[in-house]
Structure formats: structure tokens, C-alpha cells
Amino acid sequence: MTYGSMTEYPRLKYTMQAVRKAGDRLAKPMQFGQDTTAGQYVDTMRIFSIANNWRDSHFLPMRSVRFSVGHHMKALRLKGDMASRPKRLASICRKLRESTTNLDTMNDIGGCRAIMPDIYSVRLLLASMRDKFPHEIRSREFNYIDEPKPDGYRSHHIVLQYRPRTAETEAFQGRRIELQVRTTLQHSWATAVEAVGLFRRQDLKHGNGELDWLRLFQLMSAEFAQVEQCPIPVGVPDHDDRVRELRDINRRIGATTMLEYIANIYSHSGSILQSIGSVRHHLIQYSTDRNVTIESFRTILLGALKLKDLEAKIALRGLDWTAVLVEVDKVEKLVEIYQNYFGGVSLFARSLKSICSGKAALE
């Protein structure tokens, strides 16, 4: 397997004790103002530097996992898309504050995603990986397809630990990478939750926001599960009652109209991609005025440096911005896989319309 020049992939420059201490510090609120001293600022920037370097040291394992999963897909002649991204600093801080995990043991600092056309492909890929895979699959899997989350989230998560094959890559031993395997329909649900949340400035993904929208997504998840012949999330009624409730919510909040509006205002995303070229690494920025910008880089290291500076600015100034560094094989897949930043809610909107008219969800 070819990774390109090893200089592209940062190694950890700090001790694991320093990483853990940085995580302990990030788990506490950071506030900056006129009373912030120079010493406090320097200390905070050092914490950011350690956390960023720890995250950057997952780049090579993340790419290795992505390539290995892609190899299985090709061997099985399965269609599907792959992408990868390091976890955003804001998401790392949130997780440290809201769970018992530590920075040095967090499972999803590096993340990969496989989007498959149907549930059969998801199960076939996972079975093939369990049979033979170059990296260790940790014993506990998070099967949110057969056991959906209460809010309706459905996907299959597995955590892999990197196994080096050469002395040159031994420094990355044990890095944990989370792989999410989901269907196109499950992906349309997850990205719609994030897209609506971003647009409405509500954290729907974490259960915070307008109750009608949260309930609509829960009910739609059950409809998608029924189409895929998978277990229905708990706490939802049977199909006929779901449809009646969905129609009522849709009339009350104008959900389909809102979804179509979101899709229309980002319809220019195709023209953005035409100017990018053929590079793999892209920094997506989403600002409070709903403006989306994409900056592309020839190496992941260059993208990581820009992300580091941008996230420091977001944290220090308290900006309500979102920035994510992603890697995709083809630039045209950027909008398709990361639909939430580009108003990619068309499939979800069409499915909602279909269900409310008495038909099934669209696959």
C-alpha cells in the first residue's frame, strides 16, 4: 500500500502524559477576554498545539484504514463511497466535557466513513472485514442499525487499532480509527439532521432544538428502517400512526418547504467544485451567515496547518463557525458525502414527501 511521502504524516512530538493532561485541560471551559494574561494565552496555545499534534498523528492510520476498506469493497465488487476526516477540535472538547473518555483513549480522533447503496452491502462489507483485516478490530462494535439510538440515528460503528507493517510506521502503533458504515438512506437521514441543525442554528444532532423537528427525524428513521427491513427505533408508533403524525408535523412546521429551501440556496455547490481541481484534501468552512467556502490542499499536512490556525481563532474569539478537513478520492464526491454543509437534503425531502402522500420512502 502506498501512502506517499512519509513526511506528509506528522508523528507525535509529545509524551502520552502530556496528551492526557491536555485533554484534562480541554475538558474545562476556556474563556478569553480583556483580563486574559499573556501567560494564560501562551498556556492555552500550548494545549491546542499538543491536542492538534495528537490528532495529526492519526492521519496515516486514518488513510491506511480508508484504503484497506476500499480494497475490501473492490474485492467484493461492492459499490459505495469512502471518505475520512479528523475530528474537529470543538467536537473533541464537547466529548471530553460530556463523557468519561480521555483525549488519549478517544476512539474517533480519526474517522472514516463508508456509504453503501443498501443494507446487504453494509453487512457483506462488515463480514469480510471481520474475516480478514490488516488492523485490529476492537471487540465492542456499535451496531446502531440493529439497535438504533433513541433519536433515530442508524449506522454501524467499529473501532480499529492501527497495526504497523514496517519499522517506518511503528510510531503510529495503536492509533484508534472509527469506521462508520451506513446505507445511502441512513446517510441522507444523518446529513439532513446536521444540515437542518446548521441552517437553523440548533444542535439537533445532540438532541437540542425544536421538538417537532426532533420528532420528525425520529419518525423518519423508523420509516427508513422499515424500508430496509431493519429494527425500528424504540418509542415510535406503527406505520399508519407514524404517517399521520408526520403529516401533522409537516403541516405545522412546513418541513418539506424548509428542506427544499435549504437545498435551493446551496444549489451553486456544483460550480464551487469546478474550480477546485483534482486534489484530495479539502477544508470546508461554514459560517454563521450560512456561507460555505472550500479551500483545497495538495497534502494533508498543509490542510492541517490551516485547520489548526482556524480552530484557534474560532476558540479564542468564540466564533460560531464550523471547519472540517476531509479527504475524498474524487472531488465530485465532496458534496455527495458531506451533504450537511451543502444543503444536501434532496433525498430526505423527497422521501418525506413520498411518505406523507401515502407511499414508501425512496431508496
Short mmCIF file of C-alpha atoms in Angstrom, two decimals:
data_model
loop_
_atom_site.label_atom_id
_atom_site.label_comp_id
_atom_site.label_asym_id
_atom_site.label_seq_id
_atom_site.Cartn_x
_atom_site.Cartn_y
_atom_site.Cartn_z
CA MET A 1 0.00 0.00 0.00
CA THR A 2 1.38 3.40 -1.00
CA TYR A 3 0.90 6.39 1.28
CA GLY A 4 3.09 8.95 -0.49
CA SER A 5 6.00 10.64 1.26
CA MET A 6 6.18 9.81 4.95
CA THR A 7 6.93 13.49 5.61
CA GLU A 8 3.24 14.13 4.90
CA TYR A 9 2.28 12.32 8.08
CA PRO A 10 3.05 14.03 11.39
CA ARG A 11 4.32 11.99 14.32
CA LEU A 12 3.56 12.65 17.97
CA LYS A 13 6.09 15.11 19.41
CA TYR A 14 4.85 14.95 23.00
CA THR A 15 4.55 12.28 25.68
CA MET A 16 1.28 10.46 26.25
CA GLN A 17 1.20 12.04 29.70
CA ALA A 18 1.25 15.47 28.04
CA VAL A 19 -1.59 14.39 25.74
CA ARG A 20 -3.69 13.24 28.70
CA LYS A 21 -3.03 16.50 30.59
CA ALA A 22 -4.01 18.50 27.51
CA GLY A 23 -7.26 16.53 27.39
CA ASP A 24 -7.92 17.29 31.05
CA ARG A 25 -7.46 21.00 30.29
CA LEU A 26 -9.70 20.91 27.19
CA ALA A 27 -12.43 19.28 29.26
CA LYS A 28 -12.76 22.56 31.16
CA PRO A 29 -14.39 25.70 29.68
CA MET A 30 -11.96 28.15 28.11
CA GLN A 31 -12.87 31.81 28.26
CA PHE A 32 -10.89 34.69 26.86
CA GLY A 33 -11.36 38.40 27.34
CA GLN A 34 -9.61 41.62 28.22
CA ASP A 35 -8.45 40.13 31.53
CA THR A 36 -6.61 37.23 29.87
CA THR A 37 -2.91 37.41 30.70
CA ALA A 38 -0.05 36.68 28.32
CA GLY A 39 0.81 33.63 30.38
CA GLN A 40 -2.73 32.25 30.12
CA TYR A 41 -2.70 32.80 26.36
CA VAL A 42 0.64 31.02 25.93
CA ASP A 43 -0.56 28.12 28.09
CA THR A 44 -3.73 27.76 26.06
CA MET A 45 -1.88 27.81 22.75
CA ARG A 46 0.40 25.06 24.04
CA ILE A 47 -2.65 22.95 24.95
CA PHE A 48 -4.02 23.49 21.43
CA SER A 49 -0.63 22.56 19.96
CA ILE A 50 -0.49 19.26 21.88
CA ALA A 51 -4.08 18.35 21.00
CA ASN A 52 -3.54 19.20 17.33
CA ASN A 53 -0.33 17.19 17.14
CA TRP A 54 -2.05 14.18 18.75
CA ARG A 55 -4.86 14.48 16.21
CA ASP A 56 -2.40 14.91 13.33
CA SER A 57 -0.62 11.70 14.32
CA HIS A 58 -3.79 9.82 13.28
CA PHE A 59 -3.54 10.90 9.63
CA LEU A 60 -1.53 7.93 8.37
CA PRO A 61 -3.58 5.31 10.26
CA MET A 62 -6.75 7.01 9.00
CA ARG A 63 -5.63 6.79 5.39
CA SER A 64 -4.49 3.19 5.85
CA VAL A 65 -7.93 2.20 7.18
CA ARG A 66 -9.66 4.02 4.32
CA PHE A 67 -7.52 2.28 1.71
CA SER A 68 -7.98 -1.11 3.37
CA VAL A 69 -11.77 -0.77 3.48
CA GLY A 70 -11.73 0.36 -0.14
CA HIS A 71 -9.74 -2.76 -1.04
CA HIS A 72 -12.43 -4.96 0.52
CA MET A 73 -15.13 -3.11 -1.40
CA LYS A 74 -13.31 -3.66 -4.68
CA ALA A 75 -12.62 -7.32 -3.92
CA LEU A 76 -16.33 -7.86 -3.18
CA ARG A 77 -17.32 -5.76 -6.21
CA LEU A 78 -19.41 -3.53 -3.99
CA LYS A 79 -20.38 -0.04 -4.99
CA GLY A 80 -20.01 2.70 -2.42
CA ASP A 81 -18.08 5.80 -1.41
CA MET A 82 -15.30 6.31 1.12
CA ALA A 83 -14.15 9.43 2.92
CA SER A 84 -12.15 10.32 6.01
CA ARG A 85 -11.75 13.25 8.36
CA PRO A 86 -10.03 14.12 11.64
CA LYS A 87 -12.37 15.05 14.48
CA ARG A 88 -12.99 18.78 14.87
CA LEU A 89 -11.43 20.39 17.94
CA ALA A 90 -14.83 21.69 19.04
CA SER A 91 -16.22 18.14 18.88
CA ILE A 92 -13.23 16.81 20.82
CA CYS A 93 -13.82 19.37 23.59
CA ARG A 94 -17.54 18.58 23.69
CA LYS A 95 -16.88 14.86 24.04
CA LEU A 96 -14.31 15.41 26.79
CA ARG A 97 -16.79 17.56 28.71
CA GLU A 98 -19.83 15.32 28.24
CA SER A 99 -18.33 11.84 28.68
CA THR A 100 -15.77 9.97 30.76
CA THR A 101 -13.38 9.42 27.85
CA ASN A 102 -9.88 10.91 27.81
CA LEU A 103 -8.08 12.51 24.89
CA ASP A 104 -5.53 9.69 24.69
CA THR A 105 -8.21 6.97 24.59
CA MET A 106 -10.81 8.65 22.38
CA ASN A 107 -11.93 6.23 19.67
CA ASP A 108 -12.81 8.66 16.90
CA ILE A 109 -9.99 11.23 16.71
CA GLY A 110 -9.62 9.90 13.18
CA GLY A 111 -12.76 8.81 11.35
CA CYS A 112 -13.60 7.02 8.11
CA ARG A 113 -17.00 6.58 6.52
CA ALA A 114 -18.23 4.00 4.01
CA ILE A 115 -21.56 4.81 2.35
CA MET A 116 -23.08 1.75 0.74
CA PRO A 117 -26.07 1.52 -1.61
CA ASP A 118 -28.10 -0.91 0.54
CA ILE A 119 -28.18 -2.88 3.78
CA TYR A 120 -26.96 -6.06 2.06
CA SER A 121 -23.75 -4.28 1.03
CA VAL A 122 -23.23 -2.96 4.57
CA ARG A 123 -23.48 -6.42 6.09
CA LEU A 124 -21.32 -8.05 3.41
CA LEU A 125 -18.53 -5.48 3.85
CA LEU A 126 -18.53 -5.84 7.63
CA ALA A 127 -18.45 -9.65 7.43
CA SER A 128 -15.50 -9.51 5.05
CA MET A 129 -13.59 -7.15 7.34
CA ARG A 130 -14.20 -9.36 10.37
CA ASP A 131 -12.84 -12.33 8.47
CA LYS A 132 -9.58 -10.64 7.48
CA PHE A 133 -8.37 -7.09 8.00
CA PRO A 134 -4.86 -5.65 8.40
CA HIS A 135 -5.76 -3.66 11.53
CA GLU A 136 -7.19 -4.88 14.81
CA ILE A 137 -10.96 -4.63 15.15
CA ARG A 138 -11.76 -3.89 18.77
CA SER A 139 -14.16 -6.37 20.34
CA ARG A 140 -17.01 -3.98 21.01
CA GLU A 141 -18.90 -2.84 17.92
CA PHE A 142 -21.61 -0.19 17.98
CA ASN A 143 -24.43 -1.59 15.87
CA TYR A 144 -26.84 1.31 15.63
CA ILE A 145 -28.54 -0.33 12.64
CA ASP A 146 -29.94 -3.28 14.57
CA GLU A 147 -30.11 -1.22 17.79
CA PRO A 148 -30.92 2.36 16.70
CA LYS A 149 -30.27 5.26 19.04
CA PRO A 150 -33.41 6.72 20.67
CA ASP A 151 -33.21 9.80 18.41
CA GLY A 152 -33.28 7.56 15.32
CA TYR A 153 -29.58 7.56 14.40
CA ARG A 154 -28.67 4.41 12.44
CA SER A 155 -25.20 3.34 11.32
CA HIS A 156 -22.68 0.63 12.20
CA HIS A 157 -19.54 1.83 14.01
CA ILE A 158 -16.41 -0.19 14.55
CA VAL A 159 -13.15 0.94 16.12
CA LEU A 160 -9.87 -0.19 14.60
CA GLN A 161 -6.39 -0.03 16.07
CA TYR A 162 -3.58 0.61 13.64
CA ARG A 163 -1.06 -2.18 13.09
CA PRO A 164 2.23 -1.07 11.52
CA ARG A 165 3.69 -3.18 8.74
CA THR A 166 7.12 -1.59 8.61
CA ALA A 167 9.60 -0.10 11.06
CA GLU A 168 8.91 3.26 9.45
CA THR A 169 5.29 3.22 10.65
CA GLU A 170 5.81 1.77 14.15
CA ALA A 171 5.38 5.24 15.65
CA PHE A 172 1.66 5.04 14.78
CA GLN A 173 1.07 1.72 16.57
CA GLY A 174 -2.30 1.51 18.31
CA ARG A 175 -3.88 4.70 16.96
CA ARG A 176 -7.65 4.27 17.04
CA ILE A 177 -9.76 5.00 13.98
CA GLU A 178 -13.54 4.82 13.94
CA LEU A 179 -15.22 3.47 10.82
CA GLN A 180 -18.88 4.25 10.18
CA VAL A 181 -20.63 2.01 7.65
CA ARG A 182 -24.08 3.13 6.58
CA THR A 183 -26.52 2.97 3.68
CA THR A 184 -27.34 5.85 1.37
CA LEU A 185 -30.71 6.15 3.07
CA GLN A 186 -29.16 6.22 6.56
CA HIS A 187 -26.67 8.80 5.30
CA SER A 188 -29.46 11.01 3.93
CA TRP A 189 -31.10 10.96 7.39
CA ALA A 190 -27.88 11.82 9.28
CA THR A 191 -26.90 14.61 6.91
CA ALA A 192 -30.42 16.08 6.93
CA VAL A 193 -30.27 16.28 10.74
CA GLU A 194 -26.98 18.18 10.53
CA ALA A 195 -28.00 20.35 7.57
CA VAL A 196 -31.23 21.49 9.22
CA GLY A 197 -29.37 21.99 12.50
CA LEU A 198 -26.70 24.12 10.85
CA PHE A 199 -29.27 26.16 8.95
CA ARG A 200 -31.50 26.76 11.97
CA ARG A 201 -28.53 27.16 14.36
CA GLN A 202 -29.86 24.34 16.56
CA ASP A 203 -27.80 21.37 17.73
CA LEU A 204 -30.33 18.78 16.57
CA LYS A 205 -27.59 16.17 16.26
CA HIS A 206 -27.21 16.15 20.04
CA GLY A 207 -30.93 16.39 20.82
CA ASN A 208 -31.09 20.14 21.31
CA GLY A 209 -33.60 22.15 19.32
CA GLU A 210 -37.25 22.37 18.30
CA LEU A 211 -39.15 19.30 19.49
CA ASP A 212 -41.16 18.97 16.26
CA TRP A 213 -38.00 18.66 14.19
CA LEU A 214 -36.51 16.12 16.60
CA ARG A 215 -39.70 14.06 16.49
CA LEU A 216 -39.88 14.27 12.68
CA PHE A 217 -36.38 12.82 12.37
CA GLN A 218 -37.20 10.07 14.85
CA LEU A 219 -40.30 9.08 12.86
CA MET A 220 -38.48 9.28 9.52
CA SER A 221 -35.77 7.00 10.85
CA ALA A 222 -38.43 4.38 11.58
CA GLU A 223 -39.79 4.70 8.06
CA PHE A 224 -36.30 4.23 6.60
CA ALA A 225 -35.70 1.23 8.85
CA GLN A 226 -38.94 -0.35 7.65
CA VAL A 227 -37.94 0.07 4.00
CA GLU A 228 -34.57 -1.56 4.76
CA GLN A 229 -36.27 -4.34 6.77
CA CYS A 230 -34.29 -3.41 9.88
CA PRO A 231 -35.36 -2.95 13.52
CA ILE A 232 -37.46 0.12 14.23
CA PRO A 233 -36.17 2.64 16.81
CA VAL A 234 -37.91 2.40 20.18
CA GLY A 235 -40.52 4.93 21.14
CA VAL A 236 -42.28 5.26 17.80
CA PRO A 237 -45.77 4.05 16.83
CA ASP A 238 -46.64 1.67 14.00
CA HIS A 239 -46.52 2.73 10.34
CA ASP A 240 -50.04 4.15 9.98
CA ASP A 241 -49.75 6.24 13.12
CA ARG A 242 -46.25 7.39 12.09
CA VAL A 243 -47.54 8.64 8.76
CA ARG A 244 -50.40 10.50 10.41
CA GLU A 245 -48.01 12.15 12.87
CA LEU A 246 -45.51 13.01 10.12
CA ARG A 247 -48.25 14.68 8.08
CA ASP A 248 -49.33 16.68 11.13
CA ILE A 249 -45.78 17.81 11.95
CA ASN A 250 -45.08 18.64 8.31
CA ARG A 251 -48.16 20.85 8.13
CA ARG A 252 -47.31 22.51 11.43
CA ILE A 253 -43.66 23.41 10.74
CA GLY A 254 -43.55 23.34 6.93
CA ALA A 255 -40.76 20.76 6.92
CA THR A 256 -40.77 19.93 3.21
CA THR A 257 -40.81 23.62 2.31
CA MET A 258 -37.87 24.29 4.64
CA LEU A 259 -35.91 21.32 3.27
CA GLU A 260 -36.48 22.42 -0.33
CA TYR A 261 -35.40 25.95 0.57
CA ILE A 262 -32.19 24.66 2.15
CA ALA A 263 -31.48 22.58 -0.95
CA ASN A 264 -32.12 25.51 -3.29
CA ILE A 265 -29.91 28.09 -1.57
CA TYR A 266 -26.93 25.74 -1.85
CA SER A 267 -27.63 24.71 -5.45
CA HIS A 268 -24.45 26.57 -6.50
CA SER A 269 -22.20 23.98 -4.86
CA GLY A 270 -21.51 22.25 -8.19
CA SER A 271 -19.91 25.40 -9.58
CA ILE A 272 -17.69 25.64 -6.48
CA LEU A 273 -16.27 22.20 -7.19
CA GLN A 274 -15.43 23.01 -10.80
CA SER A 275 -12.71 25.42 -9.67
CA ILE A 276 -11.09 23.05 -7.18
CA GLY A 277 -9.14 20.65 -9.37
CA SER A 278 -8.12 17.07 -8.59
CA VAL A 279 -6.60 17.37 -5.10
CA ARG A 280 -7.85 15.08 -2.31
CA HIS A 281 -7.73 17.27 0.81
CA HIS A 282 -10.33 19.97 1.40
CA LEU A 283 -11.08 22.35 4.26
CA ILE A 284 -14.80 23.14 4.42
CA GLN A 285 -15.83 26.25 6.37
CA TYR A 286 -19.41 27.04 7.33
CA SER A 287 -20.05 30.47 8.84
CA THR A 288 -22.96 31.98 10.74
CA ASP A 289 -24.24 33.73 7.60
CA ARG A 290 -24.60 30.24 6.00
CA ASN A 291 -21.72 30.90 3.66
CA VAL A 292 -19.78 27.79 2.61
CA THR A 293 -16.19 28.03 1.42
CA ILE A 294 -13.80 25.29 0.34
CA GLU A 295 -10.03 25.54 0.42
CA SER A 296 -8.09 22.66 -1.13
CA PHE A 297 -4.60 21.38 -0.38
CA ARG A 298 -2.18 19.06 -2.14
CA THR A 299 -1.08 17.47 1.12
CA ILE A 300 -2.96 16.74 4.33
CA LEU A 301 -0.20 18.45 6.33
CA LEU A 302 -0.87 21.80 4.66
CA GLY A 303 -4.57 21.40 5.33
CA ALA A 304 -3.90 20.51 8.97
CA LEU A 305 -1.82 23.65 9.48
CA LYS A 306 -4.63 25.84 8.16
CA LEU A 307 -7.20 23.95 10.26
CA LYS A 308 -5.07 24.45 13.37
CA ASP A 309 -4.93 28.23 12.85
CA LEU A 310 -8.63 28.46 12.03
CA GLU A 311 -9.76 26.42 15.04
CA ALA A 312 -7.58 28.52 17.36
CA LYS A 313 -9.28 31.65 16.00
CA ILE A 314 -12.73 30.07 16.47
CA ALA A 315 -11.94 29.08 20.08
CA LEU A 316 -10.23 32.31 21.11
CA ARG A 317 -12.83 34.62 19.58
CA GLY A 318 -15.85 32.47 20.40
CA LEU A 319 -16.92 32.35 16.74
CA ASP A 320 -19.92 30.24 15.78
CA TRP A 321 -18.17 28.72 12.77
CA THR A 322 -17.66 25.13 11.68
CA ALA A 323 -14.48 23.91 9.97
CA VAL A 324 -13.70 20.35 8.91
CA LEU A 325 -10.75 18.88 7.00
CA VAL A 326 -11.76 15.96 4.76
CA GLU A 327 -10.17 13.59 2.27
CA VAL A 328 -12.08 12.12 -0.67
CA ASP A 329 -10.92 10.15 -3.70
CA LYS A 330 -12.76 12.35 -6.21
CA VAL A 331 -13.70 15.98 -5.78
CA GLU A 332 -17.21 15.38 -7.14
CA LYS A 333 -17.83 13.14 -4.12
CA LEU A 334 -17.18 16.01 -1.71
CA VAL A 335 -20.71 17.42 -1.77
CA GLU A 336 -22.24 13.94 -2.03
CA ILE A 337 -20.55 12.60 1.11
CA TYR A 338 -20.55 15.81 3.19
CA GLN A 339 -24.04 16.91 2.19
CA ASN A 340 -24.75 18.57 5.52
CA TYR A 341 -22.50 21.53 4.62
CA PHE A 342 -24.07 21.97 1.18
CA GLY A 343 -27.78 21.65 1.88
CA GLY A 344 -27.80 18.09 0.50
CA VAL A 345 -31.26 17.20 1.78
CA SER A 346 -32.98 16.35 -1.52
CA LEU A 347 -33.30 12.57 -0.97
CA PHE A 348 -34.60 13.09 2.55
CA ALA A 349 -37.06 15.77 1.37
CA ARG A 350 -38.33 13.55 -1.47
CA SER A 351 -38.75 10.65 0.95
CA LEU A 352 -40.71 12.80 3.40
CA LYS A 353 -42.99 13.96 0.60
CA SER A 354 -43.46 10.38 -0.59
CA ILE A 355 -44.33 9.11 2.90
CA CYS A 356 -46.76 11.96 3.57
CA SER A 357 -48.52 11.14 0.29
CA GLY A 358 -49.02 7.53 1.39
CA LYS A 359 -46.09 5.98 -0.43
CA ALA A 360 -42.88 4.40 0.86
CA ALA A 361 -39.55 6.15 1.46
CA LEU A 362 -37.25 6.38 -1.54
CA GLU A 363 -34.12 4.23 -1.61
#
